[in-house]
């Protein structure tokens, strides 16, 4: 049982400089342990949390000692508990989280427990930002038109979330139209230091979106977790994690003129991918830090998932405090933050001698060596220097189909697709841009690149350049602050002139909410098999994510998005070829429209003001008319509607009893899918549009939903019936069982029939046959989608065998009772001669106490071939989840008081 905190002796009072006190705090220096001084700042946050929450039950003194001794323990993959300060949700993940909480209340009720125990015990911030579809673009009225459509489509979901904000304690819901969750977190929600009931402690957050890491730029430890992990954290359960190694990343010098923060983050992403940082923290330090604005730091922190790290952390320093002041945090709050962090030796003051920190490994980058670049055409870490882009593009056309190839025959590479765009003759070539979007939390929180894009637009307009009318251009600011400073600068009108009208406030093109492209353009692409391009200032460009018809997708800074929109193609050498022809017939080059660093700095200085942040976020708390008019039911238990296609009670707790079911093996399972490397959560659980011929579309049509009202998979995550049908529904899915055919199909092994994945899975399930998945490296990379684990579980998948797993996805599989296994080093399905037509048996002990984290097991096949795999239950807590049939079942039984 829990006992008194053994570290109460180091609970000190933090005095205010002018008298009085800020509150109490657990003092790390009071431990008088020299090992603490050498700890990375990011590890100190884990240490403080363990000390403050130590009760010798959920968090033990030995856990504290493991963290203090980090230099010796981290290489050993030791397990520690962590209790974050708060949980961050967006609506795509927030809806299923609230569905699960509501469902858990029902389960508690049926089992005789107190359903009101199902309540967040830590603050939950939920920002509705993922529902904006770019239906209307290139219009002065785009924002209002898209918001009206957003509310029409999502009224039921929004009402459900509004119910949740009333039914559950400790839950703040930020209404739609406010901004992107991570920018709102950075500018408004981030506390940096909490003061709860008179106790001060560092802000830390886990979020159900992998780009929660953006807050690391503010010195707040935050990273993405699965929805099921987040729900457990909400309910007061400690997160079990492996004490991470920390890569020290030293920054030197400063960026050259014309180089953006986006160029820097794409360079850092490539370096860290090469270094190998999965499961690690990255901590940035060095003299170059003083040259990076807070927004630049947040840009780098944001893309932690793309470089594979748990987080990219920037300790708090004077730059952080200046940003807090800029964004309207009160003077007293900022004084409390600085005083607390200085008292606990967690503040970096570059005016004082620096104690050398110990890191697991080291990297260094001279900022002046960073050059303009973009990334693509299919992965964020495939960086291409701008000067090499034309050559790289032609290589991609030549190369066989893959991450850097489209296999377009030489004789077809110069093909021209002629079409009529609203009566105007038009042409498309391979590499022509059809979507150009200034979007995504990565960049829209950074005034230098946003205003840089506006300056490019101004210069282009003044020279007489235009964007072709069939290119779908859009601008989706991460918060209302962006609109305010673009308007104050007088530059928004130039963006409008080029078609970059504001379309809404939230995640758009980067999450797949790009909306339809013009029918004539779509037909020209499809009928002529053109490799069309999208250029976006996002963080994800996996195949099939941005738009089904853009096979080439490039990540670029907002100014480069404008430049490529003007050029109309990615098949261009910006140094040698003109972007277009000006009004006087003169050829205009890239250098003619690119602003200097000084130009950008001047407009940032004069246009980005503290009052803009205050006004924006005061308005947020008041909501908007459409949100305020939503009527919602009262009551702590949700009244499920059997006819709803948005909110549906999932079957997770069907027939649940107080006794844990115990661990399960796999017997004579069929292979549902056989994958290669880099299968992402976009492949497993698409967030974008629902294809008209998919099982999910069939379900919706059968339930009276018109095709125009299908909405996206992401918006329907509160309905398990649709999400199960949408599992493995990506149109770019490559399944080896299909022998080269691309699409969301598989072979039903017993009959040899080719079926949709859902239909095949239901055949197996109906026949009482288990299924497994075979996969290559990095299985489950990408966004941290809990449905990428919930979906396979509902399809009857019992195990996934892969070369390696993305961190969050592996955790989610465990949370849903699916066994993750890794092939031994140097082995995979191909080297072992596995075709996927075998039947697989995985023997596990029937008693959980006989299973150890990371133990080896034998997988036997009916072909007579057996091989050894490592079971990826990484901690004792994960084994407990598996024993209970999943993390949610574990929490319910734990709250009712069953034996663990």
PDB file of N, CA and C in Angstrom, residues 212-283:
ATOM      1  N   UNK A 212       3.217  16.375 -29.945  1.00  0.00           N
ATOM      2  CA  UNK A 212       3.214  16.976 -28.609  1.00  0.00           C
ATOM      3  C   UNK A 212       4.610  17.474 -28.252  1.00  0.00           C
ATOM      4  N   UNK A 213       5.623  16.877 -28.855  1.00  0.00           N
ATOM      5  CA  UNK A 213       7.025  17.246 -28.589  1.00  0.00           C
ATOM      6  C   UNK A 213       7.326  18.707 -28.892  1.00  0.00           C
ATOM      7  N   UNK A 214       6.453  19.386 -29.603  1.00  0.00           N
ATOM      8  CA  UNK A 214       6.695  20.799 -29.911  1.00  0.00           C
ATOM      9  C   UNK A 214       6.902  21.614 -28.637  1.00  0.00           C
ATOM     10  N   UNK A 215       6.229  21.218 -27.564  1.00  0.00           N
ATOM     11  CA  UNK A 215       6.314  21.956 -26.298  1.00  0.00           C
ATOM     12  C   UNK A 215       7.702  21.834 -25.671  1.00  0.00           C
ATOM     13  N   UNK A 216       8.501  20.858 -26.127  1.00  0.00           N
ATOM     14  CA  UNK A 216       9.880  20.721 -25.628  1.00  0.00           C
ATOM     15  C   UNK A 216      10.699  21.965 -25.930  1.00  0.00           C
ATOM     16  N   UNK A 217      10.307  22.703 -26.974  1.00  0.00           N
ATOM     17  CA  UNK A 217      11.005  23.941 -27.311  1.00  0.00           C
ATOM     18  C   UNK A 217      10.837  25.010 -26.249  1.00  0.00           C
ATOM     19  N   UNK A 218       9.804  24.849 -25.410  1.00  0.00           N
ATOM     20  CA  UNK A 218       9.524  25.790 -24.320  1.00  0.00           C
ATOM     21  C   UNK A 218      10.136  25.324 -23.007  1.00  0.00           C
ATOM     22  N   UNK A 219      10.888  24.221 -23.055  1.00  0.00           N
ATOM     23  CA  UNK A 219      11.463  23.689 -21.820  1.00  0.00           C
ATOM     24  C   UNK A 219      10.494  22.853 -21.007  1.00  0.00           C
ATOM     25  N   UNK A 220       9.366  22.475 -21.624  1.00  0.00           N
ATOM     26  CA  UNK A 220       8.389  21.585 -20.996  1.00  0.00           C
ATOM     27  C   UNK A 220       8.616  20.187 -21.567  1.00  0.00           C
ATOM     28  N   UNK A 221       8.813  19.210 -20.702  1.00  0.00           N
ATOM     29  CA  UNK A 221       9.022  17.838 -21.180  1.00  0.00           C
ATOM     30  C   UNK A 221       7.687  17.278 -21.659  1.00  0.00           C
ATOM     31  N   UNK A 222       7.612  16.973 -22.943  1.00  0.00           N
ATOM     32  CA  UNK A 222       6.372  16.447 -23.481  1.00  0.00           C
ATOM     33  C   UNK A 222       6.624  15.549 -24.661  1.00  0.00           C
ATOM     34  N   UNK A 223       5.815  14.521 -24.801  1.00  0.00           N
ATOM     35  CA  UNK A 223       5.950  13.625 -25.952  1.00  0.00           C
ATOM     36  C   UNK A 223       4.624  12.914 -26.199  1.00  0.00           C
ATOM     37  N   UNK A 224       4.546  12.276 -27.335  1.00  0.00           N
ATOM     38  CA  UNK A 224       3.324  11.591 -27.726  1.00  0.00           C
ATOM     39  C   UNK A 224       3.239  10.196 -27.147  1.00  0.00           C
ATOM     40  N   UNK A 225       2.036   9.819 -26.781  1.00  0.00           N
ATOM     41  CA  UNK A 225       1.770   8.458 -26.316  1.00  0.00           C
ATOM     42  C   UNK A 225       0.501   7.974 -27.010  1.00  0.00           C
ATOM     43  N   UNK A 226       0.216   6.710 -26.867  1.00  0.00           N
ATOM     44  CA  UNK A 226      -1.027   6.186 -27.407  1.00  0.00           C
ATOM     45  C   UNK A 226      -2.212   6.692 -26.595  1.00  0.00           C
ATOM     46  N   UNK A 227      -3.379   6.708 -27.236  1.00  0.00           N
ATOM     47  CA  UNK A 227      -4.574   7.172 -26.545  1.00  0.00           C
ATOM     48  C   UNK A 227      -4.858   6.375 -25.296  1.00  0.00           C
ATOM     49  N   UNK A 228      -4.574   5.083 -25.351  1.00  0.00           N
ATOM     50  CA  UNK A 228      -4.851   4.248 -24.184  1.00  0.00           C
ATOM     51  C   UNK A 228      -3.882   4.538 -23.037  1.00  0.00           C
ATOM     52  N   UNK A 229      -2.630   4.828 -23.360  1.00  0.00           N
ATOM     53  CA  UNK A 229      -1.685   5.243 -22.315  1.00  0.00           C
ATOM     54  C   UNK A 229      -2.110   6.565 -21.698  1.00  0.00           C
ATOM     55  N   UNK A 230      -2.546   7.489 -22.576  1.00  0.00           N
ATOM     56  CA  UNK A 230      -2.967   8.804 -22.084  1.00  0.00           C
ATOM     57  C   UNK A 230      -4.161   8.662 -21.146  1.00  0.00           C
ATOM     58  N   UNK A 231      -5.078   7.783 -21.500  1.00  0.00           N
ATOM     59  CA  UNK A 231      -6.241   7.575 -20.646  1.00  0.00           C
ATOM     60  C   UNK A 231      -5.830   7.045 -19.277  1.00  0.00           C
ATOM     61  N   UNK A 232      -4.855   6.136 -19.260  1.00  0.00           N
ATOM     62  CA  UNK A 232      -4.369   5.617 -17.980  1.00  0.00           C
ATOM     63  C   UNK A 232      -3.719   6.735 -17.159  1.00  0.00           C
ATOM     64  N   UNK A 233      -2.933   7.595 -17.840  1.00  0.00           N
ATOM     65  CA  UNK A 233      -2.307   8.730 -17.152  1.00  0.00           C
ATOM     66  C   UNK A 233      -3.353   9.669 -16.571  1.00  0.00           C
ATOM     67  N   UNK A 234      -4.436   9.897 -17.342  1.00  0.00           N
ATOM     68  CA  UNK A 234      -5.530  10.732 -16.845  1.00  0.00           C
ATOM     69  C   UNK A 234      -6.094  10.172 -15.546  1.00  0.00           C
ATOM     70  N   UNK A 235      -6.122   8.858 -15.461  1.00  0.00           N
ATOM     71  CA  UNK A 235      -6.745   8.187 -14.326  1.00  0.00           C
ATOM     72  C   UNK A 235      -5.771   7.934 -13.180  1.00  0.00           C
ATOM     73  N   UNK A 236      -4.611   8.622 -13.240  1.00  0.00           N
ATOM     74  CA  UNK A 236      -3.683   8.568 -12.112  1.00  0.00           C
ATOM     75  C   UNK A 236      -2.719   7.410 -12.131  1.00  0.00           C
ATOM     76  N   UNK A 237      -2.719   6.642 -13.221  1.00  0.00           N
ATOM     77  CA  UNK A 237      -1.767   5.534 -13.308  1.00  0.00           C
ATOM     78  C   UNK A 237      -0.404   6.055 -13.755  1.00  0.00           C
ATOM     79  N   UNK A 238       0.674   5.577 -13.155  1.00  0.00           N
ATOM     80  CA  UNK A 238       1.994   6.001 -13.644  1.00  0.00           C
ATOM     81  C   UNK A 238       2.274   5.367 -14.995  1.00  0.00           C
ATOM     82  N   UNK A 239       2.916   6.118 -15.863  1.00  0.00           N
ATOM     83  CA  UNK A 239       3.367   5.558 -17.126  1.00  0.00           C
ATOM     84  C   UNK A 239       4.635   4.773 -16.865  1.00  0.00           C
ATOM     85  N   UNK A 240       4.687   3.581 -17.385  1.00  0.00           N
ATOM     86  CA  UNK A 240       5.916   2.810 -17.272  1.00  0.00           C
ATOM     87  C   UNK A 240       6.766   3.083 -18.504  1.00  0.00           C
ATOM     88  N   UNK A 241       8.012   3.471 -18.288  1.00  0.00           N
ATOM     89  CA  UNK A 241       8.879   3.778 -19.418  1.00  0.00           C
ATOM     90  C   UNK A 241      10.293   3.294 -19.126  1.00  0.00           C
ATOM     91  N   UNK A 242      11.019   3.030 -20.197  1.00  0.00           N
ATOM     92  CA  UNK A 242      12.427   2.672 -20.051  1.00  0.00           C
ATOM     93  C   UNK A 242      13.213   3.970 -19.903  1.00  0.00           C
ATOM     94  N   UNK A 243      14.059   4.047 -18.875  1.00  0.00           N
ATOM     95  CA  UNK A 243      14.870   5.242 -18.646  1.00  0.00           C
ATOM     96  C   UNK A 243      15.711   5.504 -19.893  1.00  0.00           C
ATOM     97  N   UNK A 244      15.467   6.629 -20.571  1.00  0.00           N
ATOM     98  CA  UNK A 244      16.067   6.800 -21.898  1.00  0.00           C
ATOM     99  C   UNK A 244      17.516   7.277 -21.861  1.00  0.00           C
ATOM    100  N   UNK A 245      18.250   6.911 -22.907  1.00  0.00           N
ATOM    101  CA  UNK A 245      19.525   7.566 -23.148  1.00  0.00           C
ATOM    102  C   UNK A 245      19.254   8.978 -23.646  1.00  0.00           C
ATOM    103  N   UNK A 246      20.239   9.868 -23.496  1.00  0.00           N
ATOM    104  CA  UNK A 246      20.068  11.258 -23.933  1.00  0.00           C
ATOM    105  C   UNK A 246      21.224  11.616 -24.869  1.00  0.00           C
ATOM    106  N   UNK A 247      20.877  12.032 -26.074  1.00  0.00           N
ATOM    107  CA  UNK A 247      21.873  12.480 -27.041  1.00  0.00           C
ATOM    108  C   UNK A 247      22.082  13.981 -26.849  1.00  0.00           C
ATOM    109  N   UNK A 248      23.305  14.389 -26.570  1.00  0.00           N
ATOM    110  CA  UNK A 248      23.623  15.806 -26.463  1.00  0.00           C
ATOM    111  C   UNK A 248      23.900  16.367 -27.846  1.00  0.00           C
ATOM    112  N   UNK A 249      23.107  17.350 -28.258  1.00  0.00           N
ATOM    113  CA  UNK A 249      23.230  17.911 -29.605  1.00  0.00           C
ATOM    114  C   UNK A 249      23.733  19.349 -29.471  1.00  0.00           C
ATOM    115  N   UNK A 250      24.985  19.559 -29.813  1.00  0.00           N
ATOM    116  CA  UNK A 250      25.606  20.875 -29.648  1.00  0.00           C
ATOM    117  C   UNK A 250      25.419  21.718 -30.901  1.00  0.00           C
ATOM    118  N   UNK A 251      24.902  22.922 -30.705  1.00  0.00           N
ATOM    119  CA  UNK A 251      24.691  23.853 -31.807  1.00  0.00           C
ATOM    120  C   UNK A 251      25.720  24.975 -31.733  1.00  0.00           C
ATOM    121  N   UNK A 252      26.345  25.271 -32.866  1.00  0.00           N
ATOM    122  CA  UNK A 252      27.385  26.295 -32.919  1.00  0.00           C
ATOM    123  C   UNK A 252      27.064  27.303 -34.016  1.00  0.00           C
ATOM    124  N   UNK A 253      27.499  28.552 -33.826  1.00  0.00           N
ATOM    125  CA  UNK A 253      27.368  29.569 -34.867  1.00  0.00           C
ATOM    126  C   UNK A 253      25.947  30.041 -35.066  1.00  0.00           C
ATOM    127  N   UNK A 254      25.652  30.513 -36.293  1.00  0.00           N
ATOM    128  CA  UNK A 254      24.305  30.967 -36.605  1.00  0.00           C
ATOM    129  C   UNK A 254      23.978  30.683 -38.066  1.00  0.00           C
ATOM    130  N   UNK A 255      22.690  30.683 -38.376  1.00  0.00           N
ATOM    131  CA  UNK A 255      22.235  30.378 -39.728  1.00  0.00           C
ATOM    132  C   UNK A 255      22.653  31.481 -40.703  1.00  0.00           C
ATOM    133  N   UNK A 256      22.963  31.065 -41.937  1.00  0.00           N
ATOM    134  CA  UNK A 256      23.319  32.024 -42.986  1.00  0.00           C
ATOM    135  C   UNK A 256      22.071  32.772 -43.458  1.00  0.00           C
ATOM    136  N   UNK A 257      22.282  33.889 -44.106  1.00  0.00           N
ATOM    137  CA  UNK A 257      21.186  34.664 -44.674  1.00  0.00           C
ATOM    138  C   UNK A 257      20.427  33.819 -45.700  1.00  0.00           C
ATOM    139  N   UNK A 258      19.107  33.853 -45.628  1.00  0.00           N
ATOM    140  CA  UNK A 258      18.288  33.112 -46.583  1.00  0.00           C
ATOM    141  C   UNK A 258      17.962  31.697 -46.160  1.00  0.00           C
ATOM    142  N   UNK A 259      18.519  31.253 -45.036  1.00  0.00           N
ATOM    143  CA  UNK A 259      18.252  29.899 -44.533  1.00  0.00           C
ATOM    144  C   UNK A 259      17.199  29.988 -43.429  1.00  0.00           C
ATOM    145  N   UNK A 260      16.212  29.118 -43.466  1.00  0.00           N
ATOM    146  CA  UNK A 260      15.092  29.184 -42.521  1.00  0.00           C
ATOM    147  C   UNK A 260      15.178  28.107 -41.447  1.00  0.00           C
ATOM    148  N   UNK A 261      14.330  28.261 -40.437  1.00  0.00           N
ATOM    149  CA  UNK A 261      14.237  27.245 -39.380  1.00  0.00           C
ATOM    150  C   UNK A 261      13.792  25.905 -39.950  1.00  0.00           C
ATOM    151  N   UNK A 262      12.991  25.948 -41.022  1.00  0.00           N
ATOM    152  CA  UNK A 262      12.553  24.701 -41.662  1.00  0.00           C
ATOM    153  C   UNK A 262      13.734  23.970 -42.288  1.00  0.00           C
ATOM    154  N   UNK A 263      14.628  24.719 -42.935  1.00  0.00           N
ATOM    155  CA  UNK A 263      15.842  24.106 -43.489  1.00  0.00           C
ATOM    156  C   UNK A 263      16.646  23.455 -42.372  1.00  0.00           C
ATOM    157  N   UNK A 264      16.703  24.144 -41.230  1.00  0.00           N
ATOM    158  CA  UNK A 264      17.453  23.622 -40.082  1.00  0.00           C
ATOM    159  C   UNK A 264      16.834  22.334 -39.562  1.00  0.00           C
ATOM    160  N   UNK A 265      15.513  22.319 -39.385  1.00  0.00           N
ATOM    161  CA  UNK A 265      14.888  21.128 -38.808  1.00  0.00           C
ATOM    162  C   UNK A 265      14.981  19.934 -39.755  1.00  0.00           C
ATOM    163  N   UNK A 266      14.901  20.157 -41.065  1.00  0.00           N
ATOM    164  CA  UNK A 266      15.044  19.040 -42.007  1.00  0.00           C
ATOM    165  C   UNK A 266      16.468  18.485 -41.987  1.00  0.00           C
ATOM    166  N   UNK A 267      17.434  19.373 -41.758  1.00  0.00           N
ATOM    167  CA  UNK A 267      18.836  18.937 -41.630  1.00  0.00           C
ATOM    168  C   UNK A 267      19.041  18.143 -40.353  1.00  0.00           C
ATOM    169  N   UNK A 268      18.495  18.662 -39.249  1.00  0.00           N
ATOM    170  CA  UNK A 268      18.599  17.979 -37.950  1.00  0.00           C
ATOM    171  C   UNK A 268      17.911  16.615 -38.024  1.00  0.00           C
ATOM    172  N   UNK A 269      16.754  16.572 -38.680  1.00  0.00           N
ATOM    173  CA  UNK A 269      16.011  15.311 -38.806  1.00  0.00           C
ATOM    174  C   UNK A 269      16.841  14.253 -39.524  1.00  0.00           C
ATOM    175  N   UNK A 270      17.483  14.644 -40.613  1.00  0.00           N
ATOM    176  CA  UNK A 270      18.311  13.693 -41.353  1.00  0.00           C
ATOM    177  C   UNK A 270      19.500  13.225 -40.515  1.00  0.00           C
ATOM    178  N   UNK A 271      20.157  14.161 -39.795  1.00  0.00           N
ATOM    179  CA  UNK A 271      21.303  13.803 -38.952  1.00  0.00           C
ATOM    180  C   UNK A 271      20.915  12.813 -37.864  1.00  0.00           C
ATOM    181  N   UNK A 272      19.780  13.081 -37.210  1.00  0.00           N
ATOM    182  CA  UNK A 272      19.383  12.242 -36.084  1.00  0.00           C
ATOM    183  C   UNK A 272      18.862  10.885 -36.555  1.00  0.00           C
ATOM    184  N   UNK A 273      18.196  10.852 -37.702  1.00  0.00           N
ATOM    185  CA  UNK A 273      17.782   9.568 -38.276  1.00  0.00           C
ATOM    186  C   UNK A 273      19.003   8.691 -38.540  1.00  0.00           C
ATOM    187  N   UNK A 274      20.040   9.322 -39.075  1.00  0.00           N
ATOM    188  CA  UNK A 274      21.273   8.592 -39.381  1.00  0.00           C
ATOM    189  C   UNK A 274      21.950   8.111 -38.099  1.00  0.00           C
ATOM    190  N   UNK A 275      21.911   8.951 -37.054  1.00  0.00           N
ATOM    191  CA  UNK A 275      22.554   8.614 -35.775  1.00  0.00           C
ATOM    192  C   UNK A 275      21.832   7.464 -35.077  1.00  0.00           C
ATOM    193  N   UNK A 276      20.501   7.431 -35.225  1.00  0.00           N
ATOM    194  CA  UNK A 276      19.695   6.395 -34.576  1.00  0.00           C
ATOM    195  C   UNK A 276      19.300   6.822 -33.174  1.00  0.00           C
ATOM    196  N   UNK A 277      18.095   7.352 -33.033  1.00  0.00           N
ATOM    197  CA  UNK A 277      17.710   7.924 -31.738  1.00  0.00           C
ATOM    198  C   UNK A 277      16.354   7.422 -31.244  1.00  0.00           C
ATOM    199  N   UNK A 278      15.877   6.321 -31.774  1.00  0.00           N
ATOM    200  CA  UNK A 278      14.574   5.803 -31.351  1.00  0.00           C
ATOM    201  C   UNK A 278      14.604   5.498 -29.855  1.00  0.00           C
ATOM    202  N   UNK A 279      13.598   6.003 -29.138  1.00  0.00           N
ATOM    203  CA  UNK A 279      13.509   5.758 -27.697  1.00  0.00           C
ATOM    204  C   UNK A 279      14.372   6.674 -26.858  1.00  0.00           C
ATOM    205  N   UNK A 280      15.079   7.597 -27.481  1.00  0.00           N
ATOM    206  CA  UNK A 280      15.999   8.469 -26.739  1.00  0.00           C
ATOM    207  C   UNK A 280      15.442   9.889 -26.619  1.00  0.00           C
ATOM    208  N   UNK A 281      15.962  10.627 -25.629  1.00  0.00           N
ATOM    209  CA  UNK A 281      15.763  12.063 -25.561  1.00  0.00           C
ATOM    210  C   UNK A 281      16.909  12.722 -26.318  1.00  0.00           C
ATOM    211  N   UNK A 282      16.628  13.859 -26.961  1.00  0.00           N
ATOM    212  CA  UNK A 282      17.676  14.710 -27.524  1.00  0.00           C
ATOM    213  C   UNK A 282      17.678  15.987 -26.694  1.00  0.00           C
ATOM    214  N   UNK A 283      18.844  16.421 -26.248  1.00  0.00           N
ATOM    215  CA  UNK A 283      18.935  17.670 -25.488  1.00  0.00           C
ATOM    216  C   UNK A 283      19.891  18.613 -26.211  1.00  0.00           C
TER     217      UNK A 283
END
